[in-house]
Amino acid sequence: MLQNFRLLPDIRPAVYCTAIRNGPPSFFGSLLNLFTEQFATNIYFYQEYQQLLNGLSCATDSIDIQNYLSLVLKQPQLVASGALGYLKNNPNAPVIMYQYLILHCNNVFATASNWDPYLDAMTYAWFSQDKVDSMIQLNNTVTNIAFNCTLSTDQLTRLQAYIQRVQTQAQWTNLYAADPIRWLYNNLVPQGKVPWPDRLPTNLAPTSYQLQVQPYFPSSVTYPWYKEYTFDGQVTINFTVLQTTNTIVLNAHRMIIDPNNIVLTSAGTGTQFPINRNQVSKNYQTAFLTIPVVGTLTAGSNYTLTISPYTGFIFSDSSEGVYINTNFFEFNGQKALIFATDFEGGPSTRSIAPCFDEPSYKATWSTTVQHPKDMVALSNGYETSFTFPGGNWQITTFATMPPMSSYLVAIAVGHLTALQQNDQSGTLVRLWSWTGMEQYAVFDLTVASGTLDFMGNYFNFTFPLAKA
């Protein structure tokens, strides 16, 4: 079928790659046949068969990628021409190359010159600690006396160099990845939609969330520069399976999530349920996080999903979502920053935690905030505990709220002070203002408390929460 197309040379690799990724499985065989015909004529069609190799390297099926490896490794001239390097841009290839190396080491070592390009392609996009662990495990495997292939001293030395490479890449990611990812979110991805048009599947229902947030913004605490206007988050979600499925789909937006930090456990036994971490994906246009599981989640069962830690981004000026606002102290005119949230529009609650971010999904929320200890942290529930871990940080824990829609979750941190009183039903009414501005809040507090009294009497139904 591909033979019927006439393609300009400059666009052939892109067309071949698109056909392999999105076409029927037979396209790989068709392209492979074209390559075999072109490669048989050798140097005269060098450019064309390299373009075909480029397309074949886009395969997503494990067997197809293994066939590509077998094809290339048996031809030293293909390795020398950089054919293994085409796999650097294939997100599915590194793990398959790792497994292929252990199972088919004789193919990898068929030619001494294969080793360095193979390791280079395999580790090119490895930037996480679990990949460092994988490389260390690889070293332990190939140096075991029971391993099927014997590595030379030079090959072992090169392996150590690539272990160091992955370690360096993982360290770089921890320090600097947030900056380019923030740029991508700010410039290439919708900052938010009102409303988000795409709906979640209806096969799962959350029952509770435990959310922990630690924001980094200019204040009395010190932190690494690369943390500026980010926050560290941890979330635990308890949910019930309504319809049998093999996929968990959540809302998640403007955050960095390492699939290796996702853990699924059975609520009944506490045993860990395996997930396909290599297939975890995020749709940046719809703000969907898709987590495939190994096996099925049966209807009526309960599970706990923990994502810890992850990194989120704070808008550096007043906005919707997770943002920074400013105030000026009445007593000295100095400017200060307030960390705040507004989830009724724009980036929504999915910008602070992966969650089922639709109003129909009601669940309890428990929040914990780590913040500068000279500031006050606020959330929906009562403050239930305060701890001081050091470094001028304070941890404030809030009481669990009744089941509510995700957009009602609110968090604020700043130099705040409160006036308070009780309404007729005993509900605590607090009005928070910037430090030094309390004198202007008396009238507002009276109106707020009086409004609760009026509404309670009018509807014969008191305010359902302990505080407002």
PDB file of N, CA and C in Angstrom, residues 29-113:
ATOM      1  N   GLY A  29       5.197  -4.451   8.588  1.00  0.00           N
ATOM      2  CA  GLY A  29       5.705  -5.442   7.641  1.00  0.00           C
ATOM      3  C   GLY A  29       5.903  -4.872   6.254  1.00  0.00           C
ATOM      4  N   SER A  30       4.977  -4.002   5.836  1.00  0.00           N
ATOM      5  CA  SER A  30       5.099  -3.389   4.507  1.00  0.00           C
ATOM      6  C   SER A  30       6.345  -2.514   4.425  1.00  0.00           C
ATOM      7  N   LEU A  31       6.567  -1.718   5.457  1.00  0.00           N
ATOM      8  CA  LEU A  31       7.737  -0.843   5.462  1.00  0.00           C
ATOM      9  C   LEU A  31       9.020  -1.657   5.567  1.00  0.00           C
ATOM     10  N   LEU A  32       8.961  -2.755   6.307  1.00  0.00           N
ATOM     11  CA  LEU A  32      10.131  -3.627   6.437  1.00  0.00           C
ATOM     12  C   LEU A  32      10.497  -4.248   5.098  1.00  0.00           C
ATOM     13  N   ASN A  33       9.490  -4.630   4.320  1.00  0.00           N
ATOM     14  CA  ASN A  33       9.755  -5.184   2.992  1.00  0.00           C
ATOM     15  C   ASN A  33      10.384  -4.135   2.085  1.00  0.00           C
ATOM     16  N   LEU A  34       9.895  -2.899   2.162  1.00  0.00           N
ATOM     17  CA  LEU A  34      10.491  -1.831   1.362  1.00  0.00           C
ATOM     18  C   LEU A  34      11.951  -1.617   1.752  1.00  0.00           C
ATOM     19  N   PHE A  35      12.207  -1.635   3.052  1.00  0.00           N
ATOM     20  CA  PHE A  35      13.580  -1.460   3.518  1.00  0.00           C
ATOM     21  C   PHE A  35      14.478  -2.574   2.987  1.00  0.00           C
ATOM     22  N   THR A  36      14.006  -3.807   3.070  1.00  0.00           N
ATOM     23  CA  THR A  36      14.827  -4.945   2.615  1.00  0.00           C
ATOM     24  C   THR A  36      15.193  -4.795   1.147  1.00  0.00           C
ATOM     25  N   GLU A  37      14.225  -4.353   0.343  1.00  0.00           N
ATOM     26  CA  GLU A  37      14.490  -4.163  -1.085  1.00  0.00           C
ATOM     27  C   GLU A  37      15.511  -3.050  -1.311  1.00  0.00           C
ATOM     28  N   GLN A  38      15.360  -1.944  -0.580  1.00  0.00           N
ATOM     29  CA  GLN A  38      16.273  -0.815  -0.760  1.00  0.00           C
ATOM     30  C   GLN A  38      17.670  -1.151  -0.227  1.00  0.00           C
ATOM     31  N   PHE A  39      17.731  -1.810   0.911  1.00  0.00           N
ATOM     32  CA  PHE A  39      19.021  -2.114   1.522  1.00  0.00           C
ATOM     33  C   PHE A  39      19.822  -3.091   0.677  1.00  0.00           C
ATOM     34  N   ALA A  40      19.128  -3.959  -0.075  1.00  0.00           N
ATOM     35  CA  ALA A  40      19.828  -4.937  -0.918  1.00  0.00           C
ATOM     36  C   ALA A  40      20.652  -4.259  -1.998  1.00  0.00           C
ATOM     37  N   THR A  41      20.249  -3.060  -2.418  1.00  0.00           N
ATOM     38  CA  THR A  41      20.995  -2.340  -3.447  1.00  0.00           C
ATOM     39  C   THR A  41      22.135  -1.509  -2.868  1.00  0.00           C
ATOM     40  N   ASN A  42      22.276  -1.539  -1.505  1.00  0.00           N
ATOM     41  CA  ASN A  42      23.412  -0.970  -0.782  1.00  0.00           C
ATOM     42  C   ASN A  42      23.525   0.532  -0.959  1.00  0.00           C
ATOM     43  N   ILE A  43      24.718   1.020  -1.191  1.00  0.00           N
ATOM     44  CA  ILE A  43      25.038   2.430  -1.021  1.00  0.00           C
ATOM     45  C   ILE A  43      24.261   3.360  -1.947  1.00  0.00           C
ATOM     46  N   TYR A  44      23.795   2.850  -3.051  1.00  0.00           N
ATOM     47  CA  TYR A  44      23.152   3.731  -4.028  1.00  0.00           C
ATOM     48  C   TYR A  44      21.820   4.289  -3.514  1.00  0.00           C
ATOM     49  N   PHE A  45      21.236   3.601  -2.557  1.00  0.00           N
ATOM     50  CA  PHE A  45      19.967   4.079  -2.000  1.00  0.00           C
ATOM     51  C   PHE A  45      20.102   4.335  -0.499  1.00  0.00           C
ATOM     52  N   TYR A  46      21.289   4.815  -0.098  1.00  0.00           N
ATOM     53  CA  TYR A  46      21.556   5.028   1.320  1.00  0.00           C
ATOM     54  C   TYR A  46      20.523   5.955   1.956  1.00  0.00           C
ATOM     55  N   GLN A  47      20.250   7.087   1.304  1.00  0.00           N
ATOM     56  CA  GLN A  47      19.325   8.060   1.895  1.00  0.00           C
ATOM     57  C   GLN A  47      17.933   7.466   2.078  1.00  0.00           C
ATOM     58  N   GLU A  48      17.469   6.709   1.091  1.00  0.00           N
ATOM     59  CA  GLU A  48      16.111   6.177   1.170  1.00  0.00           C
ATOM     60  C   GLU A  48      15.991   5.109   2.251  1.00  0.00           C
ATOM     61  N   TYR A  49      16.949   4.183   2.338  1.00  0.00           N
ATOM     62  CA  TYR A  49      16.758   3.140   3.346  1.00  0.00           C
ATOM     63  C   TYR A  49      16.955   3.689   4.758  1.00  0.00           C
ATOM     64  N   GLN A  50      17.706   4.793   4.900  1.00  0.00           N
ATOM     65  CA  GLN A  50      17.783   5.424   6.219  1.00  0.00           C
ATOM     66  C   GLN A  50      16.447   6.054   6.604  1.00  0.00           C
ATOM     67  N   GLN A  51      15.757   6.608   5.620  1.00  0.00           N
ATOM     68  CA  GLN A  51      14.435   7.165   5.901  1.00  0.00           C
ATOM     69  C   GLN A  51      13.443   6.065   6.286  1.00  0.00           C
ATOM     70  N   LEU A  52      13.564   4.914   5.653  1.00  0.00           N
ATOM     71  CA  LEU A  52      12.711   3.787   6.006  1.00  0.00           C
ATOM     72  C   LEU A  52      13.024   3.284   7.414  1.00  0.00           C
ATOM     73  N   LEU A  53      14.306   3.229   7.761  1.00  0.00           N
ATOM     74  CA  LEU A  53      14.693   2.846   9.119  1.00  0.00           C
ATOM     75  C   LEU A  53      14.123   3.819  10.142  1.00  0.00           C
ATOM     76  N   ASN A  54      14.180   5.093   9.811  1.00  0.00           N
ATOM     77  CA  ASN A  54      13.642   6.119  10.705  1.00  0.00           C
ATOM     78  C   ASN A  54      12.163   5.864  10.967  1.00  0.00           C
ATOM     79  N   GLY A  55      11.435   5.498   9.924  1.00  0.00           N
ATOM     80  CA  GLY A  55      10.025   5.185  10.096  1.00  0.00           C
ATOM     81  C   GLY A  55       9.800   3.929  10.902  1.00  0.00           C
ATOM     82  N   LEU A  56      10.588   2.870  10.632  1.00  0.00           N
ATOM     83  CA  LEU A  56      10.452   1.612  11.371  1.00  0.00           C
ATOM     84  C   LEU A  56      10.736   1.791  12.854  1.00  0.00           C
ATOM     85  N   SER A  57      11.626   2.731  13.179  1.00  0.00           N
ATOM     86  CA  SER A  57      11.991   2.941  14.585  1.00  0.00           C
ATOM     87  C   SER A  57      10.859   3.548  15.405  1.00  0.00           C
ATOM     88  N   CYS A  58       9.790   4.000  14.740  1.00  0.00           N
ATOM     89  CA  CYS A  58       8.649   4.587  15.449  1.00  0.00           C
ATOM     90  C   CYS A  58       7.662   3.536  15.939  1.00  0.00           C
ATOM     91  N   ALA A  59       7.958   2.265  15.734  1.00  0.00           N
ATOM     92  CA  ALA A  59       7.048   1.197  16.133  1.00  0.00           C
ATOM     93  C   ALA A  59       6.708   1.296  17.617  1.00  0.00           C
ATOM     94  N   THR A  60       5.461   0.985  17.954  1.00  0.00           N
ATOM     95  CA  THR A  60       5.034   0.995  19.349  1.00  0.00           C
ATOM     96  C   THR A  60       4.863  -0.411  19.909  1.00  0.00           C
ATOM     97  N   ASP A  61       4.670  -1.390  19.037  1.00  0.00           N
ATOM     98  CA  ASP A  61       4.494  -2.767  19.479  1.00  0.00           C
ATOM     99  C   ASP A  61       5.838  -3.363  19.914  1.00  0.00           C
ATOM    100  N   SER A  62       5.836  -4.086  21.026  1.00  0.00           N
ATOM    101  CA  SER A  62       7.070  -4.654  21.570  1.00  0.00           C
ATOM    102  C   SER A  62       7.748  -5.588  20.579  1.00  0.00           C
ATOM    103  N   ILE A  63       6.983  -6.447  19.917  1.00  0.00           N
ATOM    104  CA  ILE A  63       7.571  -7.399  18.960  1.00  0.00           C
ATOM    105  C   ILE A  63       8.199  -6.652  17.787  1.00  0.00           C
ATOM    106  N   ASP A  64       7.530  -5.608  17.312  1.00  0.00           N
ATOM    107  CA  ASP A  64       8.074  -4.832  16.191  1.00  0.00           C
ATOM    108  C   ASP A  64       9.393  -4.166  16.582  1.00  0.00           C
ATOM    109  N   ILE A  65       9.460  -3.617  17.791  1.00  0.00           N
ATOM    110  CA  ILE A  65      10.712  -2.984  18.233  1.00  0.00           C
ATOM    111  C   ILE A  65      11.819  -4.021  18.361  1.00  0.00           C
ATOM    112  N   GLN A  66      11.493  -5.208  18.865  1.00  0.00           N
ATOM    113  CA  GLN A  66      12.492  -6.269  18.952  1.00  0.00           C
ATOM    114  C   GLN A  66      12.966  -6.696  17.565  1.00  0.00           C
ATOM    115  N   ASN A  67      12.041  -6.760  16.617  1.00  0.00           N
ATOM    116  CA  ASN A  67      12.424  -7.099  15.239  1.00  0.00           C
ATOM    117  C   ASN A  67      13.344  -6.028  14.655  1.00  0.00           C
ATOM    118  N   TYR A  68      13.063  -4.775  14.977  1.00  0.00           N
ATOM    119  CA  TYR A  68      13.932  -3.690  14.517  1.00  0.00           C
ATOM    120  C   TYR A  68      15.331  -3.858  15.096  1.00  0.00           C
ATOM    121  N   LEU A  69      15.417  -4.170  16.390  1.00  0.00           N
ATOM    122  CA  LEU A  69      16.721  -4.361  17.027  1.00  0.00           C
ATOM    123  C   LEU A  69      17.477  -5.507  16.384  1.00  0.00           C
ATOM    124  N   SER A  70      16.803  -6.635  16.160  1.00  0.00           N
ATOM    125  CA  SER A  70      17.455  -7.792  15.539  1.00  0.00           C
ATOM    126  C   SER A  70      17.968  -7.452  14.149  1.00  0.00           C
ATOM    127  N   LEU A  71      17.166  -6.695  13.403  1.00  0.00           N
ATOM    128  CA  LEU A  71      17.548  -6.299  12.051  1.00  0.00           C
ATOM    129  C   LEU A  71      18.810  -5.436  12.057  1.00  0.00           C
ATOM    130  N   VAL A  72      18.827  -4.420  12.925  1.00  0.00           N
ATOM    131  CA  VAL A  72      19.934  -3.461  12.934  1.00  0.00           C
ATOM    132  C   VAL A  72      21.210  -4.073  13.496  1.00  0.00           C
ATOM    133  N   LEU A  73      21.086  -4.831  14.580  1.00  0.00           N
ATOM    134  CA  LEU A  73      22.281  -5.353  15.267  1.00  0.00           C
ATOM    135  C   LEU A  73      23.053  -6.365  14.428  1.00  0.00           C
ATOM    136  N   LYS A  74      22.387  -6.971  13.468  1.00  0.00           N
ATOM    137  CA  LYS A  74      23.070  -7.954  12.616  1.00  0.00           C
ATOM    138  C   LYS A  74      23.823  -7.301  11.465  1.00  0.00           C
ATOM    139  N   GLN A  75      23.672  -5.990  11.326  1.00  0.00           N
ATOM    140  CA  GLN A  75      24.321  -5.282  10.221  1.00  0.00           C
ATOM    141  C   GLN A  75      25.209  -4.178  10.788  1.00  0.00           C
ATOM    142  N   PRO A  76      26.512  -4.405  10.925  1.00  0.00           N
ATOM    143  CA  PRO A  76      27.404  -3.398  11.524  1.00  0.00           C
ATOM    144  C   PRO A  76      27.303  -2.042  10.842  1.00  0.00           C
ATOM    145  N   GLN A  77      27.071  -2.049   9.520  1.00  0.00           N
ATOM    146  CA  GLN A  77      27.002  -0.765   8.831  1.00  0.00           C
ATOM    147  C   GLN A  77      25.775   0.034   9.241  1.00  0.00           C
ATOM    148  N   LEU A  78      24.694  -0.650   9.630  1.00  0.00           N
ATOM    149  CA  LEU A  78      23.503   0.061  10.098  1.00  0.00           C
ATOM    150  C   LEU A  78      23.751   0.675  11.476  1.00  0.00           C
ATOM    151  N   VAL A  79      24.421  -0.069  12.353  1.00  0.00           N
ATOM    152  CA  VAL A  79      24.772   0.484  13.662  1.00  0.00           C
ATOM    153  C   VAL A  79      25.678   1.685  13.495  1.00  0.00           C
ATOM    154  N   ALA A  80      26.671   1.543  12.613  1.00  0.00           N
ATOM    155  CA  ALA A  80      27.618   2.634  12.396  1.00  0.00           C
ATOM    156  C   ALA A  80      26.942   3.861  11.807  1.00  0.00           C
ATOM    157  N   SER A  81      25.870   3.661  11.054  1.00  0.00           N
ATOM    158  CA  SER A  81      25.186   4.800  10.419  1.00  0.00           C
ATOM    159  C   SER A  81      24.211   5.497  11.372  1.00  0.00           C
ATOM    160  N   GLY A  82      24.082   4.965  12.597  1.00  0.00           N
ATOM    161  CA  GLY A  82      23.229   5.621  13.588  1.00  0.00           C
ATOM    162  C   GLY A  82      21.812   5.097  13.670  1.00  0.00           C
ATOM    163  N   ALA A  83      21.559   3.893  13.147  1.00  0.00           N
ATOM    164  CA  ALA A  83      20.190   3.369  13.126  1.00  0.00           C
ATOM    165  C   ALA A  83      19.648   3.124  14.529  1.00  0.00           C
ATOM    166  N   LEU A  84      20.517   2.745  15.473  1.00  0.00           N
ATOM    167  CA  LEU A  84      20.046   2.579  16.851  1.00  0.00           C
ATOM    168  C   LEU A  84      19.617   3.923  17.438  1.00  0.00           C
ATOM    169  N   GLY A  85      20.280   4.972  16.997  1.00  0.00           N
ATOM    170  CA  GLY A  85      19.968   6.297  17.501  1.00  0.00           C
ATOM    171  C   GLY A  85      18.566   6.763  17.165  1.00  0.00           C
ATOM    172  N   TYR A  86      17.953   6.212  16.113  1.00  0.00           N
ATOM    173  CA  TYR A  86      16.580   6.585  15.791  1.00  0.00           C
ATOM    174  C   TYR A  86      15.621   6.221  16.921  1.00  0.00           C
ATOM    175  N   LEU A  87      15.972   5.224  17.737  1.00  0.00           N
ATOM    176  CA  LEU A  87      15.112   4.792  18.833  1.00  0.00           C
ATOM    177  C   LEU A  87      15.106   5.774  19.999  1.00  0.00           C
ATOM    178  N   LYS A  88      16.005   6.755  19.984  1.00  0.00           N
ATOM    179  CA  LYS A  88      16.050   7.727  21.074  1.00  0.00           C
ATOM    180  C   LYS A  88      14.746   8.500  21.210  1.00  0.00           C
ATOM    181  N   ASN A  89      14.036   8.678  20.093  1.00  0.00           N
ATOM    182  CA  ASN A  89      12.807   9.462  20.107  1.00  0.00           C
ATOM    183  C   ASN A  89      11.563   8.605  20.297  1.00  0.00           C
ATOM    184  N   ASN A  90      11.758   7.308  20.557  1.00  0.00           N
ATOM    185  CA  ASN A  90      10.639   6.393  20.760  1.00  0.00           C
ATOM    186  C   ASN A  90      10.486   6.121  22.252  1.00  0.00           C
ATOM    187  N   PRO A  91       9.434   6.645  22.906  1.00  0.00           N
ATOM    188  CA  PRO A  91       9.308   6.483  24.365  1.00  0.00           C
ATOM    189  C   PRO A  91       9.141   5.041  24.813  1.00  0.00           C
ATOM    190  N   ASN A  92       8.703   4.160  23.900  1.00  0.00           N
ATOM    191  CA  ASN A  92       8.515   2.758  24.262  1.00  0.00           C
ATOM    192  C   ASN A  92       9.790   1.935  24.147  1.00  0.00           C
ATOM    193  N   ALA A  93      10.790   2.470  23.459  1.00  0.00           N
ATOM    194  CA  ALA A  93      11.961   1.665  23.122  1.00  0.00           C
ATOM    195  C   ALA A  93      12.895   1.358  24.291  1.00  0.00           C
ATOM    196  N   PRO A  94      13.222   2.317  25.187  1.00  0.00           N
ATOM    197  CA  PRO A  94      14.258   2.037  26.188  1.00  0.00           C
ATOM    198  C   PRO A  94      13.993   0.810  27.060  1.00  0.00           C
ATOM    199  N   VAL A  95      12.780   0.664  27.562  1.00  0.00           N
ATOM    200  CA  VAL A  95      12.476  -0.494  28.419  1.00  0.00           C
ATOM    201  C   VAL A  95      12.572  -1.789  27.625  1.00  0.00           C
ATOM    202  N   ILE A  96      12.109  -1.769  26.368  1.00  0.00           N
ATOM    203  CA  ILE A  96      12.188  -2.964  25.530  1.00  0.00           C
ATOM    204  C   ILE A  96      13.647  -3.277  25.206  1.00  0.00           C
ATOM    205  N   MET A  97      14.464  -2.254  24.980  1.00  0.00           N
ATOM    206  CA  MET A  97      15.894  -2.474  24.736  1.00  0.00           C
ATOM    207  C   MET A  97      16.573  -3.078  25.963  1.00  0.00           C
ATOM    208  N   TYR A  98      16.164  -2.624  27.141  1.00  0.00           N
ATOM    209  CA  TYR A  98      16.712  -3.157  28.395  1.00  0.00           C
ATOM    210  C   TYR A  98      16.409  -4.649  28.510  1.00  0.00           C
ATOM    211  N   GLN A  99      15.152  -5.022  28.252  1.00  0.00           N
ATOM    212  CA  GLN A  99      14.759  -6.424  28.341  1.00  0.00           C
ATOM    213  C   GLN A  99      15.410  -7.249  27.237  1.00  0.00           C
ATOM    214  N   TYR A 100      15.500  -6.672  26.050  1.00  0.00           N
ATOM    215  CA  TYR A 100      16.113  -7.364  24.922  1.00  0.00           C
ATOM    216  C   TYR A 100      17.583  -7.664  25.198  1.00  0.00           C
ATOM    217  N   LEU A 101      18.276  -6.728  25.819  1.00  0.00           N
ATOM    218  CA  LEU A 101      19.690  -6.914  26.144  1.00  0.00           C
ATOM    219  C   LEU A 101      19.893  -8.123  27.053  1.00  0.00           C
ATOM    220  N   ILE A 102      19.035  -8.277  28.039  1.00  0.00           N
ATOM    221  CA  ILE A 102      19.183  -9.396  28.978  1.00  0.00           C
ATOM    222  C   ILE A 102      18.824 -10.721  28.319  1.00  0.00           C
ATOM    223  N   LEU A 103      17.801 -10.716  27.467  1.00  0.00           N
ATOM    224  CA  LEU A 103      17.328 -11.971  26.867  1.00  0.00           C
ATOM    225  C   LEU A 103      18.076 -12.360  25.599  1.00  0.00           C
ATOM    226  N   HIS A 104      18.615 -11.356  24.901  1.00  0.00           N
ATOM    227  CA  HIS A 104      19.266 -11.630  23.612  1.00  0.00           C
ATOM    228  C   HIS A 104      20.644 -10.978  23.560  1.00  0.00           C
ATOM    229  N   CYS A 105      21.425 -11.197  24.605  1.00  0.00           N
ATOM    230  CA  CYS A 105      22.717 -10.516  24.674  1.00  0.00           C
ATOM    231  C   CYS A 105      23.642 -10.910  23.525  1.00  0.00           C
ATOM    232  N   ASN A 106      23.494 -12.126  22.996  1.00  0.00           N
ATOM    233  CA  ASN A 106      24.359 -12.544  21.887  1.00  0.00           C
ATOM    234  C   ASN A 106      24.143 -11.669  20.656  1.00  0.00           C
ATOM    235  N   ASN A 107      22.891 -11.234  20.439  1.00  0.00           N
ATOM    236  CA  ASN A 107      22.634 -10.335  19.313  1.00  0.00           C
ATOM    237  C   ASN A 107      23.283  -8.976  19.545  1.00  0.00           C
ATOM    238  N   VAL A 108      23.188  -8.485  20.793  1.00  0.00           N
ATOM    239  CA  VAL A 108      23.780  -7.189  21.103  1.00  0.00           C
ATOM    240  C   VAL A 108      25.287  -7.232  20.936  1.00  0.00           C
ATOM    241  N   PHE A 109      25.900  -8.334  21.322  1.00  0.00           N
ATOM    242  CA  PHE A 109      27.363  -8.444  21.266  1.00  0.00           C
ATOM    243  C   PHE A 109      27.859  -9.132  20.000  1.00  0.00           C
ATOM    244  N   ALA A 110      26.961  -9.246  18.983  1.00  0.00           N
ATOM    245  CA  ALA A 110      27.379  -9.873  17.731  1.00  0.00           C
ATOM    246  C   ALA A 110      28.579  -9.158  17.128  1.00  0.00           C
ATOM    247  N   THR A 111      28.615  -7.839  17.328  1.00  0.00           N
ATOM    248  CA  THR A 111      29.749  -7.023  16.893  1.00  0.00           C
ATOM    249  C   THR A 111      30.169  -6.145  18.054  1.00  0.00           C
ATOM    250  N   ALA A 112      31.473  -6.052  18.291  1.00  0.00           N
ATOM    251  CA  ALA A 112      31.966  -5.306  19.447  1.00  0.00           C
ATOM    252  C   ALA A 112      31.521  -3.851  19.431  1.00  0.00           C
ATOM    253  N   SER A 113      31.341  -3.298  18.231  1.00  0.00           N
ATOM    254  CA  SER A 113      30.984  -1.881  18.120  1.00  0.00           C
ATOM    255  C   SER A 113      29.516  -1.604  18.426  1.00  0.00           C
TER     256      SER A 113
END
